[in-house]
Coordinates of C-alpha atoms and ligand atoms in Angstrom, one line a residue:
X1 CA -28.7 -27.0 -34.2
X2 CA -25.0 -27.2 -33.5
X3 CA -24.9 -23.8 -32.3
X4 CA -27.2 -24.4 -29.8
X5 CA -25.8 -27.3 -28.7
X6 CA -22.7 -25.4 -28.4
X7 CA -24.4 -22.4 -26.2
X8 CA -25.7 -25.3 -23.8
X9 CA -22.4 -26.9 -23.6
X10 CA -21.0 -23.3 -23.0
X11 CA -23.7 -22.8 -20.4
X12 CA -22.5 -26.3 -18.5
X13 CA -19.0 -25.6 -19.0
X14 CA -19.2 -22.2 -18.7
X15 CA -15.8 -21.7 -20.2
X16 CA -15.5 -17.9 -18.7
X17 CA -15.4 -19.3 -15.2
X18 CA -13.2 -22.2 -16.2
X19 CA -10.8 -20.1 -17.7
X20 CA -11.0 -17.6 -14.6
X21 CA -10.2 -21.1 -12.7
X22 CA -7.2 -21.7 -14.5
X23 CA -6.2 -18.3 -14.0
X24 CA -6.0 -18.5 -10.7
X25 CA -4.8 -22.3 -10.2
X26 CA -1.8 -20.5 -12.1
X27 CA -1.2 -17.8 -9.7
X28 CA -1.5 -20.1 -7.0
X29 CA 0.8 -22.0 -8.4
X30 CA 3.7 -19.4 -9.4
X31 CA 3.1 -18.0 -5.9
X32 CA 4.3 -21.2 -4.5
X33 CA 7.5 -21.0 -6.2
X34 CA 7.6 -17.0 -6.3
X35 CA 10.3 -16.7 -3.6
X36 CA 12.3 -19.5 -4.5
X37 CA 12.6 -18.5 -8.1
X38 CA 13.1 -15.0 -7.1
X39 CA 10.1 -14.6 -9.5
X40 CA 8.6 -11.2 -6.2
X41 CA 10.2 -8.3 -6.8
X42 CA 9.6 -4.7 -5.4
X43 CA 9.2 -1.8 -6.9
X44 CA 9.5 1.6 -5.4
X45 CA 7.2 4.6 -5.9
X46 CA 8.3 7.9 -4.4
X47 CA 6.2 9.9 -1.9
X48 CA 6.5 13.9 -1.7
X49 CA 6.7 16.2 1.1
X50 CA 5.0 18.7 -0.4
X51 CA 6.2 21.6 1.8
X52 CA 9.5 21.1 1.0
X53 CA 10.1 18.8 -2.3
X54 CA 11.7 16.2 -0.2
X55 CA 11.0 12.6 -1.4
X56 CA 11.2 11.6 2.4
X57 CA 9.7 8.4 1.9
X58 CA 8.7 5.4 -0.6
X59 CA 6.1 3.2 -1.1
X60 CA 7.1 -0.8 -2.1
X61 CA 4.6 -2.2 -4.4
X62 CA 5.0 -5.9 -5.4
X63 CA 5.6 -7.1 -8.7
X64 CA 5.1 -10.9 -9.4
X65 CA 6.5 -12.6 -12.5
X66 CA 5.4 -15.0 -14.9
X67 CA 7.7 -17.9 -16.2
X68 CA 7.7 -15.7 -19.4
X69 CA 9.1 -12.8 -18.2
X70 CA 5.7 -10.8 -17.9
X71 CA 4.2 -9.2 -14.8
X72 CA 1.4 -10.1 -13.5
X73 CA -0.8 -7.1 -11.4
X74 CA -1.1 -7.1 -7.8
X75 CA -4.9 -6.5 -8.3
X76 CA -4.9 -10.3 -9.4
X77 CA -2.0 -12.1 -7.2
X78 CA -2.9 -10.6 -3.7
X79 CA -6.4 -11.6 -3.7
X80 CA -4.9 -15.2 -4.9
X81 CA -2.4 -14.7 -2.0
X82 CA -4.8 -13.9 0.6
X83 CA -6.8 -17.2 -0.3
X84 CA -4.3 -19.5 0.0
X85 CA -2.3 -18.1 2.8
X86 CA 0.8 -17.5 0.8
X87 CA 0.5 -13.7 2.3
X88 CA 2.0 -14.8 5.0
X89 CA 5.3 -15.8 3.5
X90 CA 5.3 -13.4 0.9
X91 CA 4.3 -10.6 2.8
X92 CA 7.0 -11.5 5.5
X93 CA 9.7 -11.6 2.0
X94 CA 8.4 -8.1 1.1
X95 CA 9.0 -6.5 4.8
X96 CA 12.6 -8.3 4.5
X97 CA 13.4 -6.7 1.4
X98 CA 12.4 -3.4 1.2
X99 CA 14.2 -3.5 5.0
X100 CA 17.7 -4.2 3.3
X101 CA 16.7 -1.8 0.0
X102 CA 16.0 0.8 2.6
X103 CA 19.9 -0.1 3.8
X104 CA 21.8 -0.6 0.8
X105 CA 20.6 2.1 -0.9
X106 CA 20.6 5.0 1.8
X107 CA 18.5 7.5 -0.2
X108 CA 15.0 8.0 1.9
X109 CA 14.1 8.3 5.4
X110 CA 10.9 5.6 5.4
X111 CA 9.6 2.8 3.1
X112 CA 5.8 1.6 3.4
X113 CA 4.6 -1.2 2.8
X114 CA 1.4 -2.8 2.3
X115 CA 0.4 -5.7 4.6
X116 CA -2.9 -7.1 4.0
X117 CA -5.2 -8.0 6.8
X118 CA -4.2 -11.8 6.9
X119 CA -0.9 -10.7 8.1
X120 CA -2.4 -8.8 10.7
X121 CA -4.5 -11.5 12.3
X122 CA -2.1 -14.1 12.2
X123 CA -0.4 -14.9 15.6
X124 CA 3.2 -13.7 15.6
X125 CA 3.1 -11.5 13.4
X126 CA 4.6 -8.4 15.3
X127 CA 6.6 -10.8 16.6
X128 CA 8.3 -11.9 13.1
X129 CA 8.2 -8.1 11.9
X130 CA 10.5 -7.5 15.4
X131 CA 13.1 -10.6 14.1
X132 CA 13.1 -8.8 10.6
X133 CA 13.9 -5.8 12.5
X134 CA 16.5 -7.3 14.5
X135 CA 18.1 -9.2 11.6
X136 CA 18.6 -6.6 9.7
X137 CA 19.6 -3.8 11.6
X138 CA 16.6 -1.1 10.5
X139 CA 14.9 0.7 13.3
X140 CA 11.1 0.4 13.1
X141 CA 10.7 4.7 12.5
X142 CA 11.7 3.6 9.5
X143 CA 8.6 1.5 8.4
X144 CA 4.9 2.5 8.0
X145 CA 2.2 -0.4 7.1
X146 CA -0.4 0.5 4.8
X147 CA -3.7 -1.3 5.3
X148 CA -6.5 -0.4 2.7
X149 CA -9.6 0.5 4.1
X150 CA -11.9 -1.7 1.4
X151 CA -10.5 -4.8 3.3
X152 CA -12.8 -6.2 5.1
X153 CA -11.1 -6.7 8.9
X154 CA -12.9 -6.9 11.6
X155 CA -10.7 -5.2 14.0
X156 CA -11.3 -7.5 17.1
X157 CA -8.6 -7.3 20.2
X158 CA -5.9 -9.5 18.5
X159 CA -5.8 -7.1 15.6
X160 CA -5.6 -4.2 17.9
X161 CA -3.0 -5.7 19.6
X162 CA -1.2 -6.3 16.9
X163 CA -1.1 -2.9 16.4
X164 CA -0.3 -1.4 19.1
X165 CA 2.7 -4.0 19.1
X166 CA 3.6 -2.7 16.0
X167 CA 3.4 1.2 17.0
X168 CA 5.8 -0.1 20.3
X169 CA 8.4 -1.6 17.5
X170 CA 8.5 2.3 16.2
X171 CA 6.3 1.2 13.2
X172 CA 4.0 4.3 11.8
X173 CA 0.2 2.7 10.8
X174 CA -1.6 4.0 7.7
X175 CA -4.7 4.0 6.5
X176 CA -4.5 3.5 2.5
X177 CA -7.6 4.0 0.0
X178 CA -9.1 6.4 2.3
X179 CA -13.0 7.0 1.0
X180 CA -13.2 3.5 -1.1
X181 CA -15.0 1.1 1.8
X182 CA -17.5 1.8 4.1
X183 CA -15.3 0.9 7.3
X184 CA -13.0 4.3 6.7
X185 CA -14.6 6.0 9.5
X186 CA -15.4 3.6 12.1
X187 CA -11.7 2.6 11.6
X188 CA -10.4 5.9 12.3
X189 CA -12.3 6.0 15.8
X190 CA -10.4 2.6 16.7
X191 CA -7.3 2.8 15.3
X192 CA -4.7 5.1 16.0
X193 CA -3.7 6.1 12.4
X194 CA -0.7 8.3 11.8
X195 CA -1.2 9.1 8.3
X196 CA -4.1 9.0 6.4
X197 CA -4.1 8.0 2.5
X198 CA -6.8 10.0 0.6
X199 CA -8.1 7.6 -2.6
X200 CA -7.0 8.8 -5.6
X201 CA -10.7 9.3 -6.6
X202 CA -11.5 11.8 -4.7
X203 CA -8.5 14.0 -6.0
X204 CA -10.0 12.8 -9.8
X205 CA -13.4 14.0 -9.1
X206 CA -12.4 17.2 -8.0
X207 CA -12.6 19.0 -11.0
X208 CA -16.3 20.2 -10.3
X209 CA -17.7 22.1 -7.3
X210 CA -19.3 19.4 -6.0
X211 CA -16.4 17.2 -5.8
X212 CA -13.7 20.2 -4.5
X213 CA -16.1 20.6 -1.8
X214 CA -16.1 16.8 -0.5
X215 CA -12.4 16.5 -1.0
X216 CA -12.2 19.4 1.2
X217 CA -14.7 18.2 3.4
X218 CA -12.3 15.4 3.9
X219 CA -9.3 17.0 4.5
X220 CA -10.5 19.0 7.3
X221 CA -12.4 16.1 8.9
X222 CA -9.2 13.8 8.8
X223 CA -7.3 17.4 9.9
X224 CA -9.5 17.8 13.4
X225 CA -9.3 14.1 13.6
X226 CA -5.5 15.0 14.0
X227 CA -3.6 12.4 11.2
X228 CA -1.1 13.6 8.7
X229 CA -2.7 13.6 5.2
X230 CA -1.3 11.8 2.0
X231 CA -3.4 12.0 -1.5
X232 CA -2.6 10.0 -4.1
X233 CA -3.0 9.7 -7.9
X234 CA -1.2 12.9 -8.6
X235 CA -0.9 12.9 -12.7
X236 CA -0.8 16.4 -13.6
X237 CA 1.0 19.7 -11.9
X238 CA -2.4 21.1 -11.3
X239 CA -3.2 18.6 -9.2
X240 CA -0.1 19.2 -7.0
X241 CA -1.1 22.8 -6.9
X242 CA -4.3 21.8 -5.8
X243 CA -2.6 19.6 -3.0
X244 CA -0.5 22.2 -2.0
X245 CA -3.7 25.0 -1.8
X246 CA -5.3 22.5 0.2
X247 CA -2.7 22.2 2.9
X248 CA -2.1 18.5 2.0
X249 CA 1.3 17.5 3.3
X250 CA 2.2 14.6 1.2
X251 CA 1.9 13.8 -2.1
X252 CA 1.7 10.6 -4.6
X253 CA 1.5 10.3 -7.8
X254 CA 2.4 9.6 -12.1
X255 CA 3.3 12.9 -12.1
X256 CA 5.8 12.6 -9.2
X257 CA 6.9 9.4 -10.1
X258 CA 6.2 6.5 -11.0
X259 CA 7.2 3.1 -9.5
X260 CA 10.7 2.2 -10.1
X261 CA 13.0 -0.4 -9.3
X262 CA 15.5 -0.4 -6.5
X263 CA 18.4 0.4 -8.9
X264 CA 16.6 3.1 -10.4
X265 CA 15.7 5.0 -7.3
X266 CA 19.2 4.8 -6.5
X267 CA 20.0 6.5 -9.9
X268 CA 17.6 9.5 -9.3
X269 CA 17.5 10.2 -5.5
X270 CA 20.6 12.1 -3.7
X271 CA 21.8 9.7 -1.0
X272 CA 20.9 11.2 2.5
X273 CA 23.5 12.1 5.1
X274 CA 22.3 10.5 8.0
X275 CA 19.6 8.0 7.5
X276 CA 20.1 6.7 10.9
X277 CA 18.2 9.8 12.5
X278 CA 14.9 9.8 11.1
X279 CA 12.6 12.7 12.3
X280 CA 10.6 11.3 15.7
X281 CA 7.3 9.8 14.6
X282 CA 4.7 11.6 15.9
X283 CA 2.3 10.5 18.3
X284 CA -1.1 11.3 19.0
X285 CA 0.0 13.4 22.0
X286 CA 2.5 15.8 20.1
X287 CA 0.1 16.5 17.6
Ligands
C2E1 P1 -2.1 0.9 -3.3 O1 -1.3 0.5 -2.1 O2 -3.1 1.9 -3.1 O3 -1.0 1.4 -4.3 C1 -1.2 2.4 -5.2 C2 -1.5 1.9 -6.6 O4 -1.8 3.0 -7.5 C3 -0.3 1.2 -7.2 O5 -0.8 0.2 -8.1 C4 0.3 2.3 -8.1 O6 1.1 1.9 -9.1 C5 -0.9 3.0 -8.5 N1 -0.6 4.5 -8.8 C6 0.3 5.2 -8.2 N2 0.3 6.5 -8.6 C7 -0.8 6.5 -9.5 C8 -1.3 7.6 -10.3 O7 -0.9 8.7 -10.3 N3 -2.4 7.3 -11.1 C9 -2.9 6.0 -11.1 N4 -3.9 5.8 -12.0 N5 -2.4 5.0 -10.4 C10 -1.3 5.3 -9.6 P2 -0.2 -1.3 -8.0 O8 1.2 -1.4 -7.9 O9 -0.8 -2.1 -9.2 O10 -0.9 -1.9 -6.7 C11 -2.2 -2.1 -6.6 C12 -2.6 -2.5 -5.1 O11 -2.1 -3.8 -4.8 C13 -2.0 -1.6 -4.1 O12 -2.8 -0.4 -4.0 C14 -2.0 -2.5 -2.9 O13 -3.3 -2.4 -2.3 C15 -1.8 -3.9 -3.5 N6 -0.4 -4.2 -3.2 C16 0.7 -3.9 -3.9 N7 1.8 -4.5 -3.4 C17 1.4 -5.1 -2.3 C18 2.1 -5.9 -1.2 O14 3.3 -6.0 -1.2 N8 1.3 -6.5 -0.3 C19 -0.1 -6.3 -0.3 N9 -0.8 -6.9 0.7 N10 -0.7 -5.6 -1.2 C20 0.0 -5.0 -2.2
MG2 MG1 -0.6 1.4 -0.5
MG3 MG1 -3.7 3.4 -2.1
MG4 MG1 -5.0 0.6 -3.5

């Protein structure tokens, strides 16, 4: 019969994966031009010292756009990135940027930003983060680098490196996604980590004993281990309470607020009165 004639033609052409094709011929594509066209764009998402109330720091998250005027998510663009090597570029784009945001609008301490594995084994890297750094006039303490633990990096010398080249520029390294891979730990025996990121998971699950406890469990291990602790997902004021009864120092989240343009962090933070003088990062030996 016709129809199935038509489920063997769909089973040839298997028009799911074709489709999923085109999808990402058409990221690769936009991402080509996404500089150029100005069609990257950063959005910022405040981070809360939770001691004090201070929004001491953003995140940048990267928004891409389509011709059309619609966003498309990170959770689809970055793995296209990655693939084609366009990470490179538009990871280098992203540093620049949220460098001169940081500058023109003069209302947190730090940015971070996320920088994907790629970046961190390609040769010169630190090198072209220092030339960013030089270009535009930000001192390093002013940066963190998120890498997300479900990547999977092999952290040979290069990467370490890397690293430490990064940490001698003044740049603070993060761990992000803490709990979602199965690297987390081994990573935080080889890499000198000044801030851990707790997945937001972990935080949602804690709702029952058996959760509260592991979250806990967490926090204490990643507290002997001697790294500043950042959970994220925050949604609801109980949550933050719960942050705050569990000693957590820095907080993420909907319910703090939510990613936001350049201008529109602007319009809701105080400017600060010297953003030159950062607080010292703190090394492993101070802490
Ligand atoms: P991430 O670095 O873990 O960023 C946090 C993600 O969680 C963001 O999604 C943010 O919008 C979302 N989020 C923040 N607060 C909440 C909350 O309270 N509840 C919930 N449900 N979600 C929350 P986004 O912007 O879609 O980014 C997704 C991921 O894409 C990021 O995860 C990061 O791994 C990656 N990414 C984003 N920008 C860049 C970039 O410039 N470079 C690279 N390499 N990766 C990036
Ligand atoms: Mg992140
Ligand atoms: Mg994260
Ligand atoms: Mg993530």
């Amino acid at each position: 019969t016709a129809k199935a004639d038509g489920r063997n033609a769909a089973r040839i052409y298997n028009p799911a994966s074709a489709r999923a094709r085109d999808v990402t011929e058409n990221i690769a594509a936009l991402l080509k031009i996404a500089i150029e066209k100005e069609l990257a764009t950063l959005v910022y998402q405040p981070i809360q010292d939770v001691r004090t109330g201070r929004i001491g720091s953003v995140e940048a998250l990267m928004r891409l756009q389509m011709l059309d005027g619609s966003d498309i998510p990170p959770s689809l663009f970055i793995p296209v990135a990655e693939r084609t090597g366009r990470i490179i570029e538009l990871g280098n784009w992203a540093i620049r940027k949220a460098c001169s945001d940081l500058l023109a609008t003069n209302r947190v301490n730090t940015v971070s930003i996320n920088v994907s594995p790629i970046q961190l084994k390609a040769p010169g890297f630190a090198a072209s983060v220092a030339s960013i750094l030089a270009d535009t006039g930000v001192n390093g303490k002013r940066l963190a680098f998120e890498i997300t633990e479900g990547h999977d990096l092999d952290i040979h010398s290069d990467v370490l490196r890397c690293i430490t080249d990064l940490h001698t520029l003044g740049i603070a390294i993060w761990l992000d996604d803490f709990g979602t891979g199965f690297a987390g730990l081994s990573w935080l025996r080889l890499i000198d980590f000044d801030l851990v990121k707790i997945d937001r998971s972990f935080l949602h699950a804690s709702d029952t004993a058996e959760g509260y406890m592991m979250l806990q469990n967490i926090v204490r291990l990643l507290r002997d281990h001697g790294a500043d602790i950042l959970i994220e997902g925050i949604e609801t004021p109980e949550q933050l309470e719960l942050v705050r009864r569990l000693g957590i120092s820095q907080a993420q989240g909907f319910h703090i607020g939510r990613p936001a343009s350049v201008q529109q962090m602007k319009a809701s933070l105080t400017a600060i009165k010297d953003a030159a003088a950062p607080a010292p990062r703190r090394t492993r030996a101070s802490r």
